[in-house]
Amino acid sequence: MGVVNVTPDSFSDGGAFEDAASAVAHGRRLAAEGAGILDIGGESTRPGADPVPVEEELRRVIPVVEGLAGARISIDTMKLPVAMAAVEAGASYVNDVTAFRNEPELASFVADRGLDCCLMHMLGEPRTMQVDPRYDDVVDDVKAFLSERMEFAVGAGVPEERIQLDPGIGFGKTLEHNLELLRRLDELVAIGRPVVIGTSRKSFLGRLTGRENPADRVPGTIATCVVALDRGARIFRVHDVAPIHDALLVAAATVAPWTTRPTSSTR
Ligand code: HH2
């Protein structure tokens, strides 16, 4: 899953693809590099971010969804009107970082339109989530939350096969919480739905490596994706598709060979 942020303020690439033409070109590049899904977002969820009004989010994302028609498109939004307009423009997947808590009606919309969705764990909300996050046991708590949100979605009519689950790395989590979730990801995979993992360029990688610039955190991202693959994750939400696609192909050939085919060059 390649990230296409159409925002002025995303934590790692804010402002880089703010106009529709450069965002569309970026999305095409990520698809050519191997992304099977393009995740288009118009509202930053970085710690401390302010909410974006519906009209502004629509203005940012809809031309990009239209421009990328033909690709498999995910809309990264917590707002029903944005999801509705994006689906009208060609999106078929809803990535809601609030797991239908912000707008519960989003679940019925996903059900009615036969869409796929990702339900993510977040403690609190972006403005305050990194202020002293606490859990009894982070993996047990996230697992209980995701199971409950899945029940809610199924209750609203979303077939289980349409649901993917995400522990929400960095969303109300300390460095230790993030590492524990990665280490014990198999316990979330045991819920029985495909697990999405989003570690790409995040600040906990900077804490571990000393890399201040998010763009320098690609090797750290690769390490986490390979570990997550080994623990059973199947969808990797990343900014840097080319290097991570290669790393995952090689890792998958080792730990999950049924998912890969060798390329023609065998040197
Ligand atoms: N992380 C971000 C945004 N959306 N969605 C899912 N399912 N999982 C994630 O881990 C996730 C997500 C944050 O990354 P980014 O979009 O690059 O930054 P920002 O929120 O600042 O735009």
Coordinates of C-alpha atoms and ligand atoms in Angstrom, one line a residue:
M1 CA 0.0 0.0 0.0
G2 CA 1.7 3.2 -1.2
V3 CA 1.0 6.4 0.7
V4 CA -0.2 9.5 -1.3
N5 CA -0.5 12.4 1.1
V6 CA -2.2 15.5 -0.4
T7 CA -1.5 17.6 2.7
P8 CA 0.7 20.6 3.6
D9 CA 1.6 19.1 7.0
S10 CA 2.1 15.3 7.0
F11 CA 4.9 14.4 9.3
S12 CA 7.3 13.0 6.6
D13 CA 6.3 14.4 3.2
G14 CA 3.9 17.3 4.0
G15 CA 3.8 19.8 1.1
A16 CA 5.7 17.5 -1.3
F17 CA 2.6 16.5 -3.3
E18 CA 0.2 19.3 -2.4
D19 CA -1.1 20.0 -5.9
A20 CA -3.2 17.3 -7.6
A21 CA -0.8 16.9 -10.6
S22 CA 2.2 16.1 -8.5
A23 CA 0.2 13.8 -6.2
V24 CA -1.2 11.9 -9.3
A25 CA 2.3 11.6 -10.7
H26 CA 3.6 10.3 -7.4
G27 CA 0.7 7.8 -7.1
R28 CA 1.5 6.5 -10.6
R29 CA 5.1 6.1 -9.7
L30 CA 4.3 4.1 -6.6
A31 CA 2.0 1.8 -8.6
A32 CA 4.8 1.3 -11.1
E33 CA 7.1 0.4 -8.2
G34 CA 4.8 -2.3 -7.1
A35 CA 2.1 -0.8 -4.8
G36 CA -1.1 -2.8 -5.2
I37 CA -3.2 -0.2 -3.3
L38 CA -2.7 3.6 -3.3
D39 CA -3.8 5.2 0.0
I40 CA -4.8 8.8 -0.6
G41 CA -5.2 11.1 2.4
G42 CA -6.0 14.8 2.7
E43 CA -5.8 15.1 6.5
S44 CA -2.6 14.6 8.6
T45 CA -3.0 12.5 11.7
R46 CA 0.5 13.3 13.0
P47 CA 0.6 13.9 16.8
G48 CA -0.8 17.4 17.5
A49 CA -2.4 17.8 14.0
D50 CA -5.5 20.0 13.8
P51 CA -8.7 18.6 12.1
V52 CA -9.3 19.6 8.5
P53 CA -12.8 20.8 7.4
V54 CA -14.7 18.5 5.0
E55 CA -14.7 21.0 2.1
E56 CA -10.9 21.4 2.3
E57 CA -10.3 17.6 2.5
L58 CA -12.6 17.1 -0.5
R59 CA -10.7 19.8 -2.5
R60 CA -7.4 18.1 -1.8
V61 CA -8.2 14.4 -2.4
I62 CA -11.0 14.2 -5.0
P63 CA -9.0 15.4 -8.1
V64 CA -6.2 12.9 -7.1
V65 CA -8.6 10.0 -6.8
E66 CA -10.0 10.9 -10.2
G67 CA -6.5 11.3 -11.7
L68 CA -5.5 7.8 -10.4
A69 CA -8.6 6.1 -11.7
G70 CA -7.8 2.5 -12.8
A71 CA -5.6 1.8 -9.8
R72 CA -6.9 0.2 -6.6
I73 CA -7.6 3.2 -4.5
S74 CA -8.0 3.5 -0.7
I75 CA -9.3 6.7 0.8
D76 CA -7.6 7.5 4.1
T77 CA -10.4 9.4 5.9
M78 CA -12.5 9.4 9.0
K79 CA -15.3 11.4 7.4
L80 CA -18.4 10.0 5.6
P81 CA -18.8 12.7 3.0
V82 CA -15.2 12.4 2.0
A83 CA -15.5 8.6 1.7
M84 CA -18.7 9.0 -0.3
A85 CA -17.2 11.4 -2.8
A86 CA -14.0 9.4 -3.1
V87 CA -15.9 6.2 -3.9
E88 CA -18.0 8.1 -6.5
A89 CA -14.6 9.1 -8.0
G90 CA -13.2 5.5 -8.0
A91 CA -12.0 4.5 -4.6
S92 CA -12.9 1.0 -3.4
Y93 CA -11.3 0.8 0.0
V94 CA -11.8 2.9 3.1
N95 CA -8.9 3.4 5.5
D96 CA -10.4 4.9 8.7
V97 CA -7.9 5.5 11.5
T98 CA -10.8 5.8 13.9
A99 CA -12.2 2.4 13.0
F100 CA -15.7 3.9 12.4
R101 CA -15.8 5.7 15.8
N102 CA -15.7 9.2 14.3
E103 CA -18.6 8.5 12.0
P104 CA -20.3 5.2 12.8
E105 CA -22.5 5.6 9.7
L106 CA -19.3 5.0 7.6
A107 CA -19.7 1.3 8.4
S108 CA -23.1 1.1 6.8
F109 CA -21.8 3.0 3.8
V110 CA -18.9 0.5 3.4
A111 CA -21.4 -2.4 3.8
D112 CA -23.9 -1.0 1.2
R113 CA -21.2 -0.3 -1.4
G114 CA -19.4 -3.6 -0.9
L115 CA -16.1 -1.9 -0.1
D116 CA -13.0 -3.2 1.6
C117 CA -11.9 -1.4 4.8
C118 CA -9.1 -1.1 7.3
L119 CA -9.9 -0.7 11.0
M120 CA -7.1 0.8 12.9
H121 CA -6.4 1.2 16.7
M122 CA -5.7 4.6 18.0
L123 CA -5.7 5.6 21.7
G124 CA -7.5 9.0 22.0
E125 CA -7.2 11.4 19.1
P126 CA -4.3 12.8 17.1
R127 CA -4.2 16.1 19.0
T128 CA -3.4 14.4 22.3
M129 CA -2.6 10.8 21.6
Q130 CA 1.1 10.9 22.4
V131 CA 0.6 12.5 25.8
D132 CA 1.5 9.7 28.2
P133 CA -0.2 6.7 26.5
R134 CA -0.9 3.8 28.9
Y135 CA -2.2 0.2 28.6
D136 CA -2.6 -2.8 30.9
D137 CA -1.0 -4.9 28.2
V138 CA -0.7 -3.1 24.9
V139 CA -1.2 -6.2 22.7
D140 CA -4.2 -7.5 24.7
D141 CA -5.8 -4.1 24.7
V142 CA -5.3 -3.5 21.0
K143 CA -6.6 -7.0 20.2
A144 CA -9.7 -6.4 22.3
F145 CA -10.3 -3.1 20.6
L146 CA -9.9 -4.5 17.1
S147 CA -12.1 -7.5 17.9
E148 CA -14.8 -5.1 19.2
R149 CA -14.6 -2.8 16.1
M150 CA -14.8 -5.8 13.8
E151 CA -17.9 -6.9 15.6
F152 CA -19.4 -3.4 15.2
A153 CA -18.6 -3.4 11.5
V154 CA -20.0 -6.9 10.9
G155 CA -23.1 -5.8 12.9
A156 CA -23.5 -2.9 10.4
G157 CA -23.4 -5.4 7.5
V158 CA -19.7 -5.4 6.5
P159 CA -18.8 -9.0 5.6
E160 CA -15.8 -10.2 7.6
E161 CA -13.9 -10.9 4.3
R162 CA -13.9 -7.2 3.6
I163 CA -12.2 -6.2 6.9
Q164 CA -8.5 -5.7 7.5
L165 CA -7.0 -4.8 10.9
D166 CA -4.2 -2.5 11.9
P167 CA -2.5 -2.0 15.3
G168 CA -1.9 1.7 14.6
I169 CA 1.8 2.0 15.1
G170 CA 2.5 5.5 16.6
F171 CA -1.1 6.3 17.3
G172 CA -1.0 6.7 21.1
K173 CA 2.0 4.4 21.6
T174 CA 5.4 4.8 23.2
L175 CA 8.5 3.3 21.6
E176 CA 8.1 0.3 23.8
H177 CA 4.4 -0.1 22.9
N178 CA 5.3 0.0 19.1
L179 CA 8.1 -2.6 19.6
E180 CA 5.9 -4.9 21.7
L181 CA 3.1 -4.8 19.0
L182 CA 5.6 -5.7 16.3
R183 CA 7.2 -8.5 18.4
R184 CA 3.8 -10.0 19.2
L185 CA 2.0 -9.2 16.0
D186 CA 1.1 -12.9 15.5
E187 CA -1.4 -12.4 18.4
L188 CA -3.3 -9.9 16.3
V189 CA -3.0 -12.0 13.2
A190 CA -4.7 -14.8 15.2
I191 CA -8.0 -12.7 15.1
G192 CA -8.2 -14.1 11.6
R193 CA -8.2 -11.1 9.3
P194 CA -5.3 -9.7 7.2
V195 CA -3.2 -7.4 9.2
V196 CA -2.1 -4.0 7.9
I197 CA 1.1 -2.4 9.3
G198 CA 2.1 1.2 9.0
T199 CA 5.6 1.8 10.4
S200 CA 6.9 3.9 7.5
R201 CA 9.3 6.6 8.5
K202 CA 7.7 7.0 11.9
S203 CA 9.4 8.7 14.8
F204 CA 10.0 5.6 16.9
L205 CA 12.5 4.6 14.1
G206 CA 14.2 7.9 14.6
R207 CA 14.4 7.3 18.3
L208 CA 16.1 3.9 17.7
T209 CA 18.5 5.1 14.9
G210 CA 19.1 8.8 15.7
R211 CA 17.7 9.7 12.2
E212 CA 16.0 13.0 12.6
N213 CA 14.9 13.3 8.9
P214 CA 12.0 11.0 8.2
A215 CA 13.3 10.3 4.7
D216 CA 16.4 8.7 6.3
R217 CA 14.3 6.1 8.1
V218 CA 13.8 3.8 5.1
P219 CA 16.3 1.1 6.3
G220 CA 14.5 1.1 9.7
T221 CA 11.2 0.8 7.9
I222 CA 12.5 -2.1 6.0
A223 CA 13.5 -3.9 9.2
T224 CA 10.1 -3.5 10.7
C225 CA 8.3 -4.6 7.6
V226 CA 10.4 -7.8 7.4
V227 CA 9.7 -8.6 11.0
A228 CA 6.0 -7.9 10.6
L229 CA 5.9 -10.1 7.5
D230 CA 7.5 -12.9 9.5
R231 CA 4.9 -12.4 12.3
G232 CA 2.1 -12.6 9.7
A233 CA 1.3 -9.1 8.5
R234 CA 0.2 -9.0 4.8
I235 CA -0.4 -5.3 3.9
F236 CA 2.4 -2.8 4.4
R237 CA 1.5 0.9 4.3
V238 CA 4.7 2.7 3.1
H239 CA 6.0 5.9 1.5
D240 CA 9.0 4.3 -0.2
V241 CA 7.5 1.5 -2.3
A242 CA 10.5 0.5 -4.5
P243 CA 13.0 -0.5 -1.7
I244 CA 10.4 -2.0 0.5
H245 CA 8.8 -4.0 -2.3
D246 CA 12.2 -5.6 -3.1
A247 CA 12.9 -6.3 0.6
L248 CA 9.5 -7.9 1.1
L249 CA 9.8 -10.0 -2.1
V250 CA 13.1 -11.4 -0.8
A251 CA 11.9 -11.9 2.8
A252 CA 8.6 -13.5 1.6
A253 CA 10.6 -15.9 -0.6
T254 CA 12.2 -17.1 2.6
V255 CA 9.4 -17.0 5.2
A256 CA 6.3 -17.2 3.0
P257 CA 7.4 -18.8 -0.3
W258 CA 3.8 -19.4 -1.4
T259 CA 3.3 -15.7 -1.9
T260 CA 6.2 -15.0 -4.3
R261 CA 7.4 -15.9 -7.8
P262 CA 11.1 -15.5 -8.8
T263 CA 11.8 -12.8 -11.5
S264 CA 13.5 -13.8 -14.8
S265 CA 17.0 -12.8 -13.7
T266 CA 18.5 -15.4 -11.4
R267 CA 22.0 -14.2 -10.9
Ligands
HH2_1 N1 -0.4 6.0 9.6 C1 -0.6 7.2 9.1 C2 -1.8 7.6 8.4 N2 -2.7 6.6 8.2 N3 -3.5 4.4 8.3 C3 -3.3 3.1 8.7 N4 -4.2 2.2 8.4 N5 -2.1 2.8 9.4 C4 -1.2 3.7 9.7 O1 -0.2 3.3 10.4 C5 -1.4 5.0 9.3 C6 -2.5 5.3 8.6 C7 0.4 8.3 9.4 O2 1.3 8.4 8.3 P1 1.3 9.5 7.2 O3 0.0 9.4 6.4 O4 2.5 9.5 6.4 O5 1.3 10.9 8.0 P2 0.3 12.0 8.3 O6 -0.8 11.4 9.1 O7 1.0 13.0 9.0 O8 -0.3 12.4 7.0

